[in-house]
Amino acid sequence: MNVNSTSSYVNNASSNKGFSGMASGMDTESMVEAMLSGTQAKIDKQNALKQQTIWKQEIYRDLITQINSFQSKFFKKSFSDFSSTSLMSPSFFNAMSVASTAASIRASVDSSAAVGSHSVKVSQLATASKVTSTPGAGKHDLEGTADIAEMYKTAMKDALAEERTISLSVNGKAIDVDFSDLVKEDAANNKVEYPTPEQIAARLNEALSKFDGITADVNADGKVVITSTNTDDKGKYTDEVKVLSSSSSEGLAMAGLTVGASLKDGTLTAAAAPKVEGDVTFDVDITYDGAKTTVQIDMEKVMAQADEAAQRAEIQRQFQEQVDFAFGENKVKMGMDTATGKFSLTTQYKTSTVMISGNNANKDTLGVLNGESNRIGIGGDLGMYFKDAFDADGKASFTINGVQIEVNKDMTISEMMRAVNNSGAGVTMTYQSNSGTFSLTSNNSGDGFKIDIQDDNGSLMASVFGSNGDSTTYETDLDAGTSTETKQTGTGRIGNFVEGKDAIFEFDGVTMARSSNTITQDGLTMTFTNTTDQAETLTVNRNTDQIVDGIKSFIEDYNALLDKINGLVDADAEYRDYAPLTEAQKKEMTEKEIEKWEEKAKTGLLRRDNVLEGFLQSMRSVLYERPSDAAYALYDLGIDTGDYTQKGKLFMDADGEAKLRAALESNPDEVAKLFTSEDGIGNKMNEILTGVANTSSGSPGTLVQIAGVKGGATEAQSDYTQRLSEIEQKIKNLKSAYELEKNRYWSKFNAMEKLVSQMSSQSAWLSQQFGY
């Protein structure tokens, strides 16, 4: 790749404010550039040195990061810093595993556990104290009161508001015909008064009057007929009239027309006579276990009954008939008090849900709320379900385990439960929708944890949980391996209380009790999920696989670090033939060409670097030595260094792994000592790694002193930062010298051009005078 070595740092030599060979004809720009080339070369040299220094700093910083990651993973001095992979941690070499003969006993083990077997028998699980709502409490019956007058008023309003429009296409032009204003209330007969067929035809003629020869009439059958008298010279009818799908269903019914009906031989006869009476229906949606239907109560039939009792009975009859058809007989049942209008909706199965909804399901018409059901919904307001539990201001307060909680009737069930759970009372409140049961569960398992509930203002807790609950308490009997139960009924307390129980188990023949089902004993953590019929066995073994895998991981990461550093110190010095590119040179190259060039320009920058070679030698020496107080060296454990071409990398073949496993099984403490003793590999490696890559500004490592850590206190103090500052100053001085030289040269050339110009002018004048 050919790269022109000449360039300019910022300005170029032609930046002058004078002549440019205009009089002399000389290429003064090239001459000035040539005279400045010496200074320009010095600037380029310093810029190249600056770039190389930056690259070296980046390479060092990358190494600092990799070395510190390696140290953090395998070598840490402080016990609090020990990780699961730290070779300086005694627990790494004491990794244990445990196997259980029972699925109901889950077990884990730490490094303090001893190799061996334990027998465990679980006779009782720990439980948490709990308060649940008593039968009938915390439930919600779907009840209301049917107000016949309001139901009729609503139904009539809906009937009159119905859209009653048909859309016609007449010779390609769409027209709408609205019959809505022709429908009126017949208050005397509690019904809707519909227009006559003749009135329907008259309204159609009003709309069709724009079209000559097209009219509407009523035939002998009382049906609307649209006719056309327009024909061509061959007697063929020319008008086109068609009923469009944008017509409303009520509009079509009033005209007796159907979508798509059109003129045939000049005539369009309605499919049916116009609707002359209609349904005044009160509509509500009923949802049963997720299935939904719309119940339509015909209020004309209701109002036609002899008295209010009969009217209420008619509402019940129609409702029951429709829900039986939709959900099956008696799946949902309406109970109605015909004397008062009070009704209830119940389900055949206790776990089923029925809900009433829609715009007409409200307090005015039915005495219910839109969306109200026979189940408490946690998104519903407290006032919907427990309206009598609040004071006159709609507020209530209660105390749980000495913590007072305040709520109001506009809060949802969910918000009340969240307030309880976040109160610090030590309990968790939940609601089971299938059973309709509220519960308060202690956050701690075991006996001795009470749940005391008191209503302070209002009676919300008594409404939710019931006011005369039972009480069940337990006393642990280790000899019997169980807890003795004491039950009291009708205690007057809020909710049914069941005290928690301790877990009771035998561990190596000794009966014990704990408040939790998770127990730690002798370095062994057990979690009981069920009782056992017999003693089960937990077997603890040294986890040799985990230790071997950890050492293999160390070898892999150590070799990767060596590959990286060896690659830097052994690289050919290609940078000598690939100086850093100037900005002018980069403009002549593609991004890919620049990338390849700079890769070469960086290669060999740290060749034979004394700091890195010393670092490598120090690590190799530590790993080859046998600590004075250890029975093993690495090579005794099947870990070899290979020949000189491997440059200190570690290797462990299958035979070597077998040696390591044998040592771990027979003499684990001595294997651990190789890494963890005062004179062991761990301390020495940690000292070497800290000495070269410690990022603390108080005692920075050698590489950190040279390159610093970006953004850290060591950045400004580093050798390279100081060196870069010196280079920047040299570049600044050279740029100033460049500008002075350039101005001086152009000053002289400009003066020369001026003289040449004057001489040319004089020569021309003389020539003119002598007639040349």
CSV table of N, CA and C in Angstrom, one decimal, residues 47 92 162 222 265 323 362 403 439 485 513-514 565 626 648 655 690 720:
chain,number,residue,atom,x,y,z
A,47,ASN,N,3.5,13.8,16.3
A,47,ASN,CA,2.2,13.3,16.2
A,47,ASN,C,2.2,11.8,16.2
A,92,PHE,N,-12.9,-23.5,49.2
A,92,PHE,CA,-12.8,-24.0,47.8
A,92,PHE,C,-12.3,-25.5,47.8
A,162,GLU,N,-83.3,4.4,20.0
A,162,GLU,CA,-82.9,3.4,19.0
A,162,GLU,C,-82.7,4.1,17.7
A,222,GLY,N,-100.4,-4.4,3.1
A,222,GLY,CA,-99.9,-3.5,4.2
A,222,GLY,C,-98.4,-3.4,4.0
A,265,ASP,N,-87.9,-5.0,-12.4
A,265,ASP,CA,-89.0,-4.6,-13.3
A,265,ASP,C,-89.7,-3.4,-12.8
A,323,VAL,N,-82.0,-17.0,31.5
A,323,VAL,CA,-80.7,-17.5,32.0
A,323,VAL,C,-80.7,-19.1,32.0
A,362,ASN,N,-77.5,-0.6,37.8
A,362,ASN,CA,-77.1,0.5,38.6
A,362,ASN,C,-78.0,0.6,39.8
A,403,VAL,N,-50.4,-2.8,65.5
A,403,VAL,CA,-50.2,-1.8,64.4
A,403,VAL,C,-51.6,-1.4,63.9
A,439,SER,N,-57.8,-14.4,54.5
A,439,SER,CA,-56.9,-15.0,55.4
A,439,SER,C,-55.8,-14.0,55.8
A,485,GLU,N,-53.0,-30.4,70.4
A,485,GLU,CA,-54.0,-29.4,70.0
A,485,GLU,C,-55.0,-29.1,71.0
A,513,ALA,N,-36.8,-29.7,67.6
A,513,ALA,CA,-38.0,-28.9,67.1
A,513,ALA,C,-37.4,-27.6,66.6
A,514,ARG,N,-37.9,-27.1,65.5
A,514,ARG,CA,-37.5,-25.8,64.9
A,514,ARG,C,-38.7,-25.1,64.4
A,565,ILE,N,0.0,-11.9,26.9
A,565,ILE,CA,1.2,-11.1,27.1
A,565,ILE,C,2.3,-11.6,26.2
A,626,ARG,N,7.8,-25.4,45.1
A,626,ARG,CA,7.1,-26.1,46.1
A,626,ARG,C,7.2,-25.3,47.4
A,648,GLY,N,5.7,-21.4,29.3
A,648,GLY,CA,5.2,-21.3,30.7
A,648,GLY,C,3.7,-21.7,30.9
A,655,ASP,N,-4.1,-38.4,32.7
A,655,ASP,CA,-3.3,-39.0,33.8
A,655,ASP,C,-3.1,-37.9,34.9
A,690,THR,N,-1.0,-8.0,42.4
A,690,THR,CA,-1.2,-6.6,43.0
A,690,THR,C,-0.1,-5.7,42.6
A,720,TYR,N,2.7,7.8,31.3
A,720,TYR,CA,2.2,8.1,29.9
A,720,TYR,C,1.5,9.4,29.8
